[in-house]
């Protein structure tokens, strides 16, 4: 069977995009699949791959905080 998330992951990783963009894209894919744990994991990786307090970091942090608050974590 076709594993679309795995194909998308490989495509993103080979696209030449920076690691933040790859992880953020994978978080989007996980979100569409309703895989909250994977979204959280990828957003946490986003935070470790962007300079603290940068625009990208703040974007990932806000999304992660919202997700964790709605999940009661």
Tab-separated table of C-alpha atoms in Angstrom:
chain	number	residue	atom	x	y	z
A	1	UNK	CA	0.000	0.000	0.000
A	2	UNK	CA	1.050	3.585	-0.542
A	3	UNK	CA	2.382	5.337	2.530
A	4	UNK	CA	1.724	8.983	1.639
A	5	UNK	CA	3.122	10.500	4.871
A	6	UNK	CA	6.338	8.537	4.419
A	7	UNK	CA	6.594	9.652	0.780
A	8	UNK	CA	5.899	13.260	1.755
A	9	UNK	CA	8.472	13.024	4.523
A	10	UNK	CA	11.134	11.753	2.121
A	11	UNK	CA	10.196	14.411	-0.412
A	12	UNK	CA	10.425	17.187	2.173
A	13	UNK	CA	13.747	15.936	3.510
A	14	UNK	CA	15.212	15.789	0.001
A	15	UNK	CA	13.819	19.169	-1.066
A	16	UNK	CA	16.752	21.171	0.226
A	17	UNK	CA	14.459	22.937	2.697
A	18	UNK	CA	15.825	23.847	6.091
A	19	UNK	CA	15.093	21.440	8.943
A	20	UNK	CA	12.517	23.781	10.498
A	21	UNK	CA	10.490	23.843	7.274
A	22	UNK	CA	10.702	20.067	6.951
A	23	UNK	CA	9.460	19.502	10.500
A	24	UNK	CA	6.736	22.140	10.158
A	25	UNK	CA	5.558	20.480	6.949
A	26	UNK	CA	5.499	17.107	8.671
A	27	UNK	CA	3.487	18.664	11.515
A	28	UNK	CA	0.966	19.864	8.912
A	29	UNK	CA	0.709	16.368	7.434
A	30	UNK	CA	0.246	14.873	10.906
A	31	UNK	CA	-2.408	17.475	11.678
A	32	UNK	CA	-4.403	16.504	8.593
A	33	UNK	CA	-4.167	12.880	9.726
A	34	UNK	CA	-5.406	13.852	13.216
A	35	UNK	CA	-2.188	12.464	14.752
A	36	UNK	CA	-1.793	14.884	17.652
A	37	UNK	CA	1.236	13.130	19.126
A	38	UNK	CA	3.102	13.411	15.823
A	39	UNK	CA	2.128	17.087	15.465
A	40	UNK	CA	3.535	17.789	18.926
A	41	UNK	CA	6.716	15.833	18.183
A	42	UNK	CA	7.338	17.704	14.915
A	43	UNK	CA	6.580	21.106	16.441
A	44	UNK	CA	9.000	20.376	19.274
A	45	UNK	CA	11.623	19.559	16.644
A	46	UNK	CA	10.778	22.862	14.956
A	47	UNK	CA	11.623	24.651	18.180
A	48	UNK	CA	15.000	22.946	18.349
A	49	UNK	CA	15.767	23.863	14.725
A	50	UNK	CA	14.958	27.581	14.786
A	51	UNK	CA	16.728	30.379	16.643
A	52	UNK	CA	14.884	31.065	19.915
A	53	UNK	CA	12.477	33.987	19.666
A	54	UNK	CA	12.735	34.108	15.854
A	55	UNK	CA	9.535	34.522	13.845
A	56	UNK	CA	9.545	30.819	12.915
A	57	UNK	CA	10.230	29.782	16.515
A	58	UNK	CA	7.370	31.954	17.800
A	59	UNK	CA	5.026	30.519	15.149
A	60	UNK	CA	5.813	26.922	16.130
A	61	UNK	CA	5.705	27.744	19.863
A	62	UNK	CA	2.281	29.400	19.595
A	63	UNK	CA	0.875	26.463	17.664
A	64	UNK	CA	2.394	23.962	20.083
A	65	UNK	CA	1.072	25.844	23.129
A	66	UNK	CA	-2.408	26.003	21.602
A	67	UNK	CA	-2.334	22.306	20.801
A	68	UNK	CA	-1.091	21.310	24.249
A	69	UNK	CA	-3.650	23.555	25.983
A	70	UNK	CA	-6.509	22.104	23.952
A	71	UNK	CA	-5.271	18.580	24.683
A	72	UNK	CA	-4.970	19.330	28.399
A	73	UNK	CA	-1.272	18.525	28.485
